[in-house]
Short mmCIF file of C-alpha atoms in Angstrom, two decimals:
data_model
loop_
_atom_site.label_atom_id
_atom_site.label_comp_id
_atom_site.label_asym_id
_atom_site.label_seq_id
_atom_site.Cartn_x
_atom_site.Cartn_y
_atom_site.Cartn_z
CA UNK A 1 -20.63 -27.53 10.32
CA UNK A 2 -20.53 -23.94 11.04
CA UNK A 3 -17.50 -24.45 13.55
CA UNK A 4 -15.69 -25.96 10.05
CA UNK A 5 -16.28 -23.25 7.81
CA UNK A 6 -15.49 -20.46 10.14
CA UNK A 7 -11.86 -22.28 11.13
CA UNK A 8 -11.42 -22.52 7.19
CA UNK A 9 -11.63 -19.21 6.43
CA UNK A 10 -9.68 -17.69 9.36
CA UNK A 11 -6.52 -15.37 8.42
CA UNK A 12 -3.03 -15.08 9.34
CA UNK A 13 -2.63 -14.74 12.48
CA UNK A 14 -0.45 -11.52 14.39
CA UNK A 15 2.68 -13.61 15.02
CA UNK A 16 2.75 -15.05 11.34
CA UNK A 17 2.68 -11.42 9.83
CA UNK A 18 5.35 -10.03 11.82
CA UNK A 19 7.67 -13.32 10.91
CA UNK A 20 6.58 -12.66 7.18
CA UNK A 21 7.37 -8.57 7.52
CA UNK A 22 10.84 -9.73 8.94
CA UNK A 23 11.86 -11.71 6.39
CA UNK A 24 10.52 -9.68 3.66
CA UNK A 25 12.48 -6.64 5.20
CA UNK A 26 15.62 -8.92 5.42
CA UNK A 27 15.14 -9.57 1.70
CA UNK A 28 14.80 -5.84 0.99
CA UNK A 29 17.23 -4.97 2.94
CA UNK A 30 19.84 -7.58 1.39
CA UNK A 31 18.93 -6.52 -2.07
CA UNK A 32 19.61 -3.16 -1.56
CA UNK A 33 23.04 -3.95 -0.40
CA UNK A 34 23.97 -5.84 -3.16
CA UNK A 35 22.33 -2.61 -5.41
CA UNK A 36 24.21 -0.02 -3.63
CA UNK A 37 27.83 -2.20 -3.15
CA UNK A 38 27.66 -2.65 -7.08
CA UNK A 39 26.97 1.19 -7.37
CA UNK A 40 30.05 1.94 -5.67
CA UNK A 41 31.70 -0.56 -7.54
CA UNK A 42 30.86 0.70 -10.52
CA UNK A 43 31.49 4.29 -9.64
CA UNK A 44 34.75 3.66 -8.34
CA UNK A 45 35.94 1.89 -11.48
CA UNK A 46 34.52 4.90 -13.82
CA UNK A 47 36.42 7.06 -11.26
CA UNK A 48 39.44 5.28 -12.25
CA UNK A 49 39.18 4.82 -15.57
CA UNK A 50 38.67 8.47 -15.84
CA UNK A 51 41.74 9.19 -14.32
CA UNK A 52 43.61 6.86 -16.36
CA UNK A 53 42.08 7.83 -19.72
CA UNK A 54 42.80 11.86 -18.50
CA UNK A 55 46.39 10.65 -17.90
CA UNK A 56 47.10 8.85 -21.00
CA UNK A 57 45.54 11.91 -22.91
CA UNK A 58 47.95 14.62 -21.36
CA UNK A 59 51.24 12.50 -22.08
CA UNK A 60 49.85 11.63 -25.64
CA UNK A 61 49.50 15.44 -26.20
CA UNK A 62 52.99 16.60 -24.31
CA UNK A 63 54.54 14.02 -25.87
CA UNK A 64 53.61 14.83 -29.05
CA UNK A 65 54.03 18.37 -28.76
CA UNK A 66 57.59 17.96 -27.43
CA UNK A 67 58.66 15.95 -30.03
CA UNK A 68 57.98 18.16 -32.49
CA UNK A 69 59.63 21.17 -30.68
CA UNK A 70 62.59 22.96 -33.04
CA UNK A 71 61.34 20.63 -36.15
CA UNK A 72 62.86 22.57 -39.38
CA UNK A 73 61.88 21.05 -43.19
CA UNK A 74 65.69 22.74 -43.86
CA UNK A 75 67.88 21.00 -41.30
CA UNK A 76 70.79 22.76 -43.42
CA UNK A 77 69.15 25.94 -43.19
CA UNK A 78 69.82 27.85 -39.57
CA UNK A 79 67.96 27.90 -36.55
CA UNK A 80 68.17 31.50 -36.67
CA UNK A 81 67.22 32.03 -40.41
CA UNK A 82 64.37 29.25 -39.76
CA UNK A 83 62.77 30.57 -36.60
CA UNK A 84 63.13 34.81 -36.92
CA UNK A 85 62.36 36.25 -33.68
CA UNK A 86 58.41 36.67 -33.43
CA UNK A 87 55.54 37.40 -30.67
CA UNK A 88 52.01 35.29 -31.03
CA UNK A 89 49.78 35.98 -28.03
CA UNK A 90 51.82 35.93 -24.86
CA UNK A 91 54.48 33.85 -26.36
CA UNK A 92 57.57 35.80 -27.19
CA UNK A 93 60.70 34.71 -29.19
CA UNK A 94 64.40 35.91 -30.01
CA UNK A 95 65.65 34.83 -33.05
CA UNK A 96 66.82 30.57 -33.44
CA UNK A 97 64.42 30.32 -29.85
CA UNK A 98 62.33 27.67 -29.78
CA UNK A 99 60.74 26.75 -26.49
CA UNK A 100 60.45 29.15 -23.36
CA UNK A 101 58.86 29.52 -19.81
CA UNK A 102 57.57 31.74 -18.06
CA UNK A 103 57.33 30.44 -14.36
CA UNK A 104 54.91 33.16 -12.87
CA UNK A 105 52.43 32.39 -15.20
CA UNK A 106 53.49 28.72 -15.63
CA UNK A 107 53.37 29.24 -19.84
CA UNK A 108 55.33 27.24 -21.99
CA UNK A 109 55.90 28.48 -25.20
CA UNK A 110 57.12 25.88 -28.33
CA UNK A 111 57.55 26.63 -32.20
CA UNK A 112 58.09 24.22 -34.60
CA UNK A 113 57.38 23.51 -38.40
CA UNK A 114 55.26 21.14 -39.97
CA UNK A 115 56.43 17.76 -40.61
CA UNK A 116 53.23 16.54 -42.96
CA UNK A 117 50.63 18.46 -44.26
CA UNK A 118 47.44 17.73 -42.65
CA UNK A 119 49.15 17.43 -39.08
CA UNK A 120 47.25 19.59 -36.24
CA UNK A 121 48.51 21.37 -33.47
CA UNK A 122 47.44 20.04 -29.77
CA UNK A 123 44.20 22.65 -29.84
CA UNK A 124 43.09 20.67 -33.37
CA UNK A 125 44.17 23.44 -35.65
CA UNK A 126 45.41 22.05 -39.02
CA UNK A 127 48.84 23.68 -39.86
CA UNK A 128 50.47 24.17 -43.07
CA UNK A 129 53.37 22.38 -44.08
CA UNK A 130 55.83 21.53 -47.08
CA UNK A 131 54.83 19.10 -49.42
CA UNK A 132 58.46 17.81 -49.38
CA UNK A 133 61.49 18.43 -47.06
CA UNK A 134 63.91 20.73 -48.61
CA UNK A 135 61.27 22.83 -50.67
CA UNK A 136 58.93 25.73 -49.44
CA UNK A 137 59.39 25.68 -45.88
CA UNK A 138 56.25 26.28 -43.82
CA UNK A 139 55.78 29.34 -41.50
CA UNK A 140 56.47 27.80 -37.58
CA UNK A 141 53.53 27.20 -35.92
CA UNK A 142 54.12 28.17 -32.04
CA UNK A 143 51.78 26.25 -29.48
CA UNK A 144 51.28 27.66 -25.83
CA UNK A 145 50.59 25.27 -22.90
CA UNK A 146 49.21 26.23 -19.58
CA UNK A 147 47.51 25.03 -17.17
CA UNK A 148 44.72 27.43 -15.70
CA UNK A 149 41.66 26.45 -13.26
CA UNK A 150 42.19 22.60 -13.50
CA UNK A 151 42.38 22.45 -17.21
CA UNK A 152 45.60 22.22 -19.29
CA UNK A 153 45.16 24.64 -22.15
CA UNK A 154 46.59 24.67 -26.21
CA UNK A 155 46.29 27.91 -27.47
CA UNK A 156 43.78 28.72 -24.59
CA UNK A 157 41.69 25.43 -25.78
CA UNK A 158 41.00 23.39 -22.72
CA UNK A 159 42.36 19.86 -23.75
CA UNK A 160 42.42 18.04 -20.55
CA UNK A 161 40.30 18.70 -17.41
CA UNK A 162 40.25 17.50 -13.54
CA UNK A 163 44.13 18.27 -13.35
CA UNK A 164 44.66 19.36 -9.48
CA UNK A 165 48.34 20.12 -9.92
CA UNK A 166 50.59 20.28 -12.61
CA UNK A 167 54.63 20.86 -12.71
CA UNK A 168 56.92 20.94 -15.16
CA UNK A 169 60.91 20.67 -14.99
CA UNK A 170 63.35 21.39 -17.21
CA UNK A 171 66.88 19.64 -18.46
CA UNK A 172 69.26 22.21 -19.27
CA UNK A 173 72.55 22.63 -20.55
CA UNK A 174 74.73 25.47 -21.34
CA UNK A 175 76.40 26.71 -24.35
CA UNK A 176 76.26 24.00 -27.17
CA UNK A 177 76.29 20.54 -24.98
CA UNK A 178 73.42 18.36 -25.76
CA UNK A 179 73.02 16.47 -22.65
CA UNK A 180 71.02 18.19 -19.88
CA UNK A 181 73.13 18.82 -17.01
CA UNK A 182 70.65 19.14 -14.41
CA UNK A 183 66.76 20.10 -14.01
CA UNK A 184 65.51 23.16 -12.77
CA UNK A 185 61.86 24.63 -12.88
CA UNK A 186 62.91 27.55 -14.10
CA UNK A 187 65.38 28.08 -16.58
CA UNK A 188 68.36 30.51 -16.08
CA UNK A 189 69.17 33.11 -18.75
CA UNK A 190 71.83 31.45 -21.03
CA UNK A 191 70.89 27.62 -20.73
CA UNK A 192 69.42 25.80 -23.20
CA UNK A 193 66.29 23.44 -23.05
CA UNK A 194 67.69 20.05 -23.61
CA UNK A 195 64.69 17.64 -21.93
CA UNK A 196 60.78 18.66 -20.50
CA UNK A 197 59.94 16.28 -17.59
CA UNK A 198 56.12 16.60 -16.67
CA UNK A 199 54.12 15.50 -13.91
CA UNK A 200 50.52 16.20 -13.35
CA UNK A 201 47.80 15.13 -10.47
CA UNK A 202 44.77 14.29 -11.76
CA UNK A 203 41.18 13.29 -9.82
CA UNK A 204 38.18 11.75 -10.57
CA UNK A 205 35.31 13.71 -11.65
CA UNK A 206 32.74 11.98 -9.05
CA UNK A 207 33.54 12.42 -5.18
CA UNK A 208 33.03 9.88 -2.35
CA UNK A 209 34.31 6.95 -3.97
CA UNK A 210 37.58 6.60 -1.19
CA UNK A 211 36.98 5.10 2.16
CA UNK A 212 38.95 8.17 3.06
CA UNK A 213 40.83 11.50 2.40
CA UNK A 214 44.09 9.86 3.12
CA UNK A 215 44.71 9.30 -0.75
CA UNK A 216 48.59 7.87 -1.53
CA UNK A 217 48.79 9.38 -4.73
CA UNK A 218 48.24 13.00 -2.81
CA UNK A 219 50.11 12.60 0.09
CA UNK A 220 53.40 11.35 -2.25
CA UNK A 221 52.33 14.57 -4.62
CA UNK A 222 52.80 16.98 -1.10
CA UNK A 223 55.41 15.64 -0.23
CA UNK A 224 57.56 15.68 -3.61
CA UNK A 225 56.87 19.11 -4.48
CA UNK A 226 55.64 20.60 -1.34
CA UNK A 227 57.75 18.84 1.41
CA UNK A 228 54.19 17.48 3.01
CA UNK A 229 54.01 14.03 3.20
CA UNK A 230 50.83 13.89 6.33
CA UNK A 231 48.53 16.24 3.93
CA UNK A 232 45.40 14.68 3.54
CA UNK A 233 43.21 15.23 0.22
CA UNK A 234 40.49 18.04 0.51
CA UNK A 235 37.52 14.90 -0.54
CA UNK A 236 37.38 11.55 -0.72
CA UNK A 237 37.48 11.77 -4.99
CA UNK A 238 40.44 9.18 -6.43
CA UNK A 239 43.72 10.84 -7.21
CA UNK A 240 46.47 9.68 -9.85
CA UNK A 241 49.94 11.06 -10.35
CA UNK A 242 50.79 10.83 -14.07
CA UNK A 243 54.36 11.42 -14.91
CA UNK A 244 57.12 11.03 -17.96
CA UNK A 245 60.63 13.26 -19.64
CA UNK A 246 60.60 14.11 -23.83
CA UNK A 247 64.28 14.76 -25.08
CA UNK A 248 63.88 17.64 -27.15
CA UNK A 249 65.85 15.81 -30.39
CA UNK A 250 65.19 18.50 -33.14
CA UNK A 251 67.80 21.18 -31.27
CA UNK A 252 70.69 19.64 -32.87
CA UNK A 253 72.53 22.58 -34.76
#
């Protein structure tokens, strides 16, 4: 009787605790995969999306911007008459100018006026404008653009962040032609700013979400504008090249 009880009540032996540790650890240990694959899964697709929603952001506001570069509620009144020669900031004008750079300090300078009143400029100040075209023509607003410590900047409002790189070229023409003859990044004295083609490199705001520094979208950016096409990134963040051209339309005379 005693000989019963006591094999009743006897525990697990060594060999059947180390086969239930193993498996246990294998199930930990698969689990936590799965956990830390859909972390980087996740993290890599916020990465991207960043970069995309950053992207579409800084073409939306160039784009609009542009567009509205040399914009007069009097097309019959002058370009001189309209837009007087005037200094805001560190953006300087002569007289009928309405978009400069300066290339050492990578600035570019637009005035425009109004089209609706309400509308804002890029940095979300709300401008005046004429109630109608024709009558009361609104004082230009002038916008500045430039990018400084991985931000692009309206006004010296930071609108977009995370840009690495930014580059702007320029289709010019001389005299009175309309159609750009060629693009430059810096415009010579005399020629006209016909066309504003922008590219920008952006990057995620997380790090570590490559396999490696060897990022396509850098190496192609080193290699347009730097003649580098074996540079590797500086991290393993996720890199996008975002890239477009705005006629200027309103410079018609």
């Amino acid at each position: 009787m005693n000989n019963y009880f006591n094999h009743a009540e006897r525990g697990l032996s060594m060999i059947e605790l180390l086969i239930a540790l193993a498996i246990s650890s294998l199930l930990i240990l698969g689990i936590t995969q799965i956990y830390v694959d859909n972390k980087g899964n996740y993290l890599f697709q916020q990465g991207q999306s960043d970069n995309v929603e950053n992207a579409r952001y800084t073409l939306l506001i160039l784009e609009e911007e542009l567009q509205r570069v040399g914009y007069r509620n009097r097309p019959d009144d002058s370009f001189e008459n309209t837009f007087r020669a005037a200094t805001a900031g560190t953006c300087t004008f002569a007289a009928g100018e309405v978009i400069n750079f300066h290339a050492a300090s990578q600035r570019l300078c637009i005035r425009y006026q109004p089209n609706v009143p309400g509308v804002a400029s890029c940095d979300g100040t709300e401008l005046d404008a004429a109630d109608e075209p024709y009558t009361n023509p609104a004082e230009p607003a002038i916008v500045r653009l430039q990018v400084v410590d991985g931000a692009l900047l309206c006004n010296g409002v930071a609108i977009v962040d995370n840009l690495v790189d930014f580059k702007l070229e320029f289709g010019v023409s001389g005299g009175e032609s309309r159609e750009a003859a060629r693009y430059t990044l810096a415009p010579a004295a005399g020629e006209t700013i016909r066309s504003v083609r922008y590219s920008a490199l952006l990057k995620s705001r997380a790090q570590n979400l490559a396999d490696s520094n060897a990022s396509p979208a850098y190496q192609r950016w080193q290699a347009t504008w730097y003649d580098n096409g074996r540079a590797t990134a500086p991290d393993r963040a996720l890199y996008l090249i975002a890239e477009s051209t705005v006629n200027l339309r309103n410079l018609t005379r």
